[in-house]
Short mmCIF file of C-alpha atoms in Angstrom, two decimals:
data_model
loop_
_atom_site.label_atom_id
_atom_site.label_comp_id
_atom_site.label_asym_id
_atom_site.label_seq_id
_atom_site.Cartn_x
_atom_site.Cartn_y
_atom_site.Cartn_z
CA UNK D 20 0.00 0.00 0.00
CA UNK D 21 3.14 2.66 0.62
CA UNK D 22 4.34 1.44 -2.92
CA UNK D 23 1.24 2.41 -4.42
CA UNK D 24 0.75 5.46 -2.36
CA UNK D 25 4.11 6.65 -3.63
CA UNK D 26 3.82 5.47 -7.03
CA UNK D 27 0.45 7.73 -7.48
CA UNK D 28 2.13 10.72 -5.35
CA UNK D 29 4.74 10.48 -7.84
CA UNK D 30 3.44 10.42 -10.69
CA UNK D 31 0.67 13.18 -9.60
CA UNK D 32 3.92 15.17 -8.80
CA UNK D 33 5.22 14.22 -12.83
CA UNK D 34 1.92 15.16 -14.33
CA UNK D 35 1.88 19.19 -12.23
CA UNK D 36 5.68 19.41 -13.38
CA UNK D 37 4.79 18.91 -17.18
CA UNK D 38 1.74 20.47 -17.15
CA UNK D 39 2.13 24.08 -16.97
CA UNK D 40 5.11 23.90 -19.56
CA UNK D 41 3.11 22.00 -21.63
CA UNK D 42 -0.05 23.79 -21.63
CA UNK D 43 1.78 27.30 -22.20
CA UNK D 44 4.26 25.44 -25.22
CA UNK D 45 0.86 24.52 -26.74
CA UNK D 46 -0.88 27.99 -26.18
CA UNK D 47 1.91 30.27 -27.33
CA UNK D 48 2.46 28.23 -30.18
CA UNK D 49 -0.01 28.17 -31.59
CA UNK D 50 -1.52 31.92 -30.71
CA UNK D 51 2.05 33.38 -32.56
CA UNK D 52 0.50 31.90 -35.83
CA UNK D 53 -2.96 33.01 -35.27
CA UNK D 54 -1.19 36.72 -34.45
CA UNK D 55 1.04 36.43 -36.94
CA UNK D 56 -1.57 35.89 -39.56
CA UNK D 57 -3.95 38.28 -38.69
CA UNK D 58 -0.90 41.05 -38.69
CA UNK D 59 -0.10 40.09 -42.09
CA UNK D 60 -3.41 40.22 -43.93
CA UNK D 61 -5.24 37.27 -42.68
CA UNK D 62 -7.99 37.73 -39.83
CA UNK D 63 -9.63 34.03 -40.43
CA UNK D 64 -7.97 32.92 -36.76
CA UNK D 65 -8.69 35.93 -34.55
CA UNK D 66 -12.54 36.01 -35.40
CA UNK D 67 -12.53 32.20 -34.11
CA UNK D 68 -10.46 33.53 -31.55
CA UNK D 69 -7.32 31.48 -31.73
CA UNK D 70 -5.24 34.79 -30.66
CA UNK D 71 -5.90 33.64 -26.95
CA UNK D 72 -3.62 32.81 -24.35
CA UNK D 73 -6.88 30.98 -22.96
CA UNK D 74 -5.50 26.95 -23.76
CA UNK D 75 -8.61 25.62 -24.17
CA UNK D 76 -9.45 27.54 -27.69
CA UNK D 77 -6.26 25.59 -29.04
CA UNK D 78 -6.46 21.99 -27.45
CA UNK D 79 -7.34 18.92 -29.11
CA UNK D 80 -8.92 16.64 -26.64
CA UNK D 81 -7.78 13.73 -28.43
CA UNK D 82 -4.20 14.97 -29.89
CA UNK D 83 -3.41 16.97 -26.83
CA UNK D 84 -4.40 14.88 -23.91
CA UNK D 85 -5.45 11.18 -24.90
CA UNK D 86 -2.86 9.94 -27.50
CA UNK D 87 0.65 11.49 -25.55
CA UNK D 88 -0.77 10.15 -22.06
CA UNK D 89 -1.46 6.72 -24.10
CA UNK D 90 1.80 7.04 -25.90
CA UNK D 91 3.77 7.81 -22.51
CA UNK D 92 2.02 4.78 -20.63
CA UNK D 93 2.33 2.01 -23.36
CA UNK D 94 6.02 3.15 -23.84
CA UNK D 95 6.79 3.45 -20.05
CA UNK D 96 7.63 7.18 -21.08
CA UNK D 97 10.24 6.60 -23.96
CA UNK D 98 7.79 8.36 -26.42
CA UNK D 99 5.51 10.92 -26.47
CA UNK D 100 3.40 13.02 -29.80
CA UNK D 101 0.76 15.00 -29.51
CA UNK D 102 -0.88 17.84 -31.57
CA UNK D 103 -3.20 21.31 -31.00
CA UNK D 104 -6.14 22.15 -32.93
CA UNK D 105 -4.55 23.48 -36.24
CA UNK D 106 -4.70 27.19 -36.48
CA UNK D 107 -6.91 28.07 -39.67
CA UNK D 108 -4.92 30.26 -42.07
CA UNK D 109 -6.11 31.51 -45.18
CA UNK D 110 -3.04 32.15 -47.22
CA UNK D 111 -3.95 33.72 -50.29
CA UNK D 112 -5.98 36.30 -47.87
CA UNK D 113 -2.34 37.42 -46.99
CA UNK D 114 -0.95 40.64 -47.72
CA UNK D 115 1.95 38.87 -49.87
CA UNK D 116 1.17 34.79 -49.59
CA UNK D 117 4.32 33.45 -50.38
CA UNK D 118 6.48 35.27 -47.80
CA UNK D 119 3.70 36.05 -45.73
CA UNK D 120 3.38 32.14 -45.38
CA UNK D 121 6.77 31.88 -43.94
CA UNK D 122 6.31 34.67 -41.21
CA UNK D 123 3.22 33.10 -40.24
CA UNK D 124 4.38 29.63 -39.93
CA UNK D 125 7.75 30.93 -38.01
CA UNK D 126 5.88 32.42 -35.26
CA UNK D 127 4.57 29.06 -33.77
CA UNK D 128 8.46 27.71 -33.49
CA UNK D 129 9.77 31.15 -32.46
CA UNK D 130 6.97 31.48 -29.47
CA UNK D 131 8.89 28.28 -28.40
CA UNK D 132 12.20 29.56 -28.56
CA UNK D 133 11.16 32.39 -26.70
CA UNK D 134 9.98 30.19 -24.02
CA UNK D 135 12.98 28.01 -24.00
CA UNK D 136 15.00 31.00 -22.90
CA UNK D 137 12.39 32.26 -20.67
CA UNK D 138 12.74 28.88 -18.97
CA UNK D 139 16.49 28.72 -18.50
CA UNK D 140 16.78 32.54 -17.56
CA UNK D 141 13.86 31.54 -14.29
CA UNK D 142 16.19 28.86 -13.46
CA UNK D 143 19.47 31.35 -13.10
CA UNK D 144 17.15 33.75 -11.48
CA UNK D 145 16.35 31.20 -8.40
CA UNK D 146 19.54 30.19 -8.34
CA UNK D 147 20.70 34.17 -7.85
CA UNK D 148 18.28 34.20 -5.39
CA UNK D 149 19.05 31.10 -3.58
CA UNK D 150 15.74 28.85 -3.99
CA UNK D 151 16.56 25.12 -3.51
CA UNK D 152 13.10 23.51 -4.44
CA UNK D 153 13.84 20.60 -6.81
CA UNK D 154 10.52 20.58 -7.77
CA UNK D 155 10.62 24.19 -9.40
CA UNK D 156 13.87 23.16 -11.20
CA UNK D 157 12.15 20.50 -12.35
CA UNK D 158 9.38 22.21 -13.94
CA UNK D 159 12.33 24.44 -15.66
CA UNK D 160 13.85 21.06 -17.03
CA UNK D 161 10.57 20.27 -18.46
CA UNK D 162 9.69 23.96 -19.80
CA UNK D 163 13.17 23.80 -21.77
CA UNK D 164 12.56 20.31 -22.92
CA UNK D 165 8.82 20.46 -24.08
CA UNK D 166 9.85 23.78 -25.86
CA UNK D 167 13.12 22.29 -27.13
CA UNK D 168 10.41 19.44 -28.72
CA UNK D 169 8.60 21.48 -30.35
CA UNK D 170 10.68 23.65 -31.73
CA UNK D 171 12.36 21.21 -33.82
CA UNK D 172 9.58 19.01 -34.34
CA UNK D 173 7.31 21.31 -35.79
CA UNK D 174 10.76 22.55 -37.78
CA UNK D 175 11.58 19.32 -40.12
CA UNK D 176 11.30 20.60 -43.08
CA UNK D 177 8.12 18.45 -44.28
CA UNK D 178 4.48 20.31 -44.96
CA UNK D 179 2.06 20.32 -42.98
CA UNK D 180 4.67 21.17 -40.29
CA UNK D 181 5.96 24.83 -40.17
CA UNK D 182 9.17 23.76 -41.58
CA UNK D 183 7.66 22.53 -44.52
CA UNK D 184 5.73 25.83 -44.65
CA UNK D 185 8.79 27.68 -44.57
CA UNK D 186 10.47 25.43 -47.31
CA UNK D 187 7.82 25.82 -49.30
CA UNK D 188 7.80 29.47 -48.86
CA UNK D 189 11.50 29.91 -49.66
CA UNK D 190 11.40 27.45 -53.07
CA UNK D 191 11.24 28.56 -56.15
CA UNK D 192 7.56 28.59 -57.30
CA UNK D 193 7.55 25.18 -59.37
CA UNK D 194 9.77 23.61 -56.94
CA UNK D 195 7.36 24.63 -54.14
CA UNK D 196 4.39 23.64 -55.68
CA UNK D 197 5.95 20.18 -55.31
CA UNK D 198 6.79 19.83 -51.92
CA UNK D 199 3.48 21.42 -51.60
CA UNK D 200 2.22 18.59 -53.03
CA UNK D 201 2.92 16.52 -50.40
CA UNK D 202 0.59 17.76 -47.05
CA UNK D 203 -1.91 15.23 -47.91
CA UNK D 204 0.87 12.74 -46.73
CA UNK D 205 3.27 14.46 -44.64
CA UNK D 206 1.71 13.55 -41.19
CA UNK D 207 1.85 10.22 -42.48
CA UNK D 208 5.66 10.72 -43.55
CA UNK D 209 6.67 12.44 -40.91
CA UNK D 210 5.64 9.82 -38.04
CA UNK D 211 6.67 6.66 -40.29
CA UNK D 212 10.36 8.51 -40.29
CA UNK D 213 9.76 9.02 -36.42
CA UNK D 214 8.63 5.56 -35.59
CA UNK D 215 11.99 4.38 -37.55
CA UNK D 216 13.84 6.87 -35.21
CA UNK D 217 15.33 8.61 -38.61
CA UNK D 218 14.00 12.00 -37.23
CA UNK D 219 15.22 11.43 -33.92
CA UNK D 220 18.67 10.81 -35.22
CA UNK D 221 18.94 13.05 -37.89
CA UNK D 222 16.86 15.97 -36.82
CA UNK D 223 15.81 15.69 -32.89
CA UNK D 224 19.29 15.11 -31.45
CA UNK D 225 21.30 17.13 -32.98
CA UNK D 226 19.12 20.04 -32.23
CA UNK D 227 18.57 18.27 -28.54
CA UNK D 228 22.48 18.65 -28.28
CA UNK D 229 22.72 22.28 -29.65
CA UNK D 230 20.58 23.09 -26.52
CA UNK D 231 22.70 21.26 -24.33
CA UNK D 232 25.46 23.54 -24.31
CA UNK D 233 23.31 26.57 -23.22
CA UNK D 234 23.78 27.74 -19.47
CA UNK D 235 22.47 25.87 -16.70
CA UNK D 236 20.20 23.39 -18.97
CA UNK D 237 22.30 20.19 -19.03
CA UNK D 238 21.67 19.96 -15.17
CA UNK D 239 17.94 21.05 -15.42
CA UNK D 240 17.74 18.06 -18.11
CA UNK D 241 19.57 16.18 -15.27
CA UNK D 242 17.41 17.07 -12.03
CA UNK D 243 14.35 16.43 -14.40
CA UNK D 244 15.10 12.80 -14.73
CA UNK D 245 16.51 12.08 -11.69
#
């Protein structure tokens, strides 16, 4: 019965660490696109009013909460995907669509850039200060590595993602009508080549390890899985 008592304290303890990170990686993410495109021509997200910092307007019951927790449990927490409720962006109402499209699709990766450093610079700040909670430092480790995720996830360069977005907004027109081509499958490509683990090796960790050498986050990665 203590087992069990701990087991559920602890992993009630796992869930509030991940949480807020999560919830606000999600939020901001997806709100920079739905800001971005109403600043450049396109309004079609802010009248459904995706440029919210309230979490519910962007969560997908079933891609934000069911299939990671499902993933995380069947894989004893090797593997977790999950996705918001797409913004809506109607490109051709954009002031200039091609380059418009890359701003837009930019501003969900940036927004978790942003909070990547946001995270690391909290966890320098109680450390100035002299907090020793492990359990704030933990929620740091997990702010820097669910925004570390989806910055480079949502980066491979493969539409629907917003690095395919930007690819296709950088290509020269007949070369990007190609790759555009490909959205009805991408999803589809995309997790095949992360079920294989080619995106993990060729795309996740070396972005993982570029992280790594920032300030204070190797031992927030550390106290976070320890």
């Amino acid at each position: 019965c203590d087992n069990s008592a701990m087991d559920i304290a602890q992993l009630i303890t796992t869930i509030t660490v991940w949480a807020l990170p999560v919830v606000f990686g999600i939020t901001l993410h997806e709100a920079g696109h739905a800001y971005a495109a109403k600043r450049l021509g396109d309004p079609t997200a802010s009248l459904l009013g995706r440029v919210t910092l309230n979490p519910i307007k962007h969560i997908d019951p079933m891609g934000t909460v069911v299939l990671p927790l499902v993933l995380y449990f069947s894989t004893g927490g090797q593997f977790m995907f999950g996705f918001a409720k797409p913004v809506p962006v109607a490109f051709g109402r954009l002031n200039r669509p091609k380059r418009d499209m890359i701003w837009v699709a930019l501003a969900g990766p940036m927004a978790n850039l942003i909070q990547v450093v946001f995270w690391v610079f909290l966890a320098l700040f109680m450390q100035a200060v002299g907090v020793q909670e492990l359990y704030f430092y933990k929620m740091c480790g997990a702010g820097v590595m669910v925004n570390i995720g989806m910055f480079a996830f949502n980066m491979f360069p493969l539409p629907p993602l917003d690095g395919g977005r930007i690819l296709v907004g950088v290509l020269p027109t007949n070369l990007a009508i190609q790759v555009a081509r490909l959205e009805r499958f991408g999803i589809l490509i995309v997790l095949a080549l992360v079920f294989t683990g080619i995106v993990g090796q060729i795309w996740l960790r070396p972005i993982f390890s570029f992280f790594l050498q920032m300030p204070v986050v190797p031992q927030l990665v550390h106290m976070l899985f320890n």
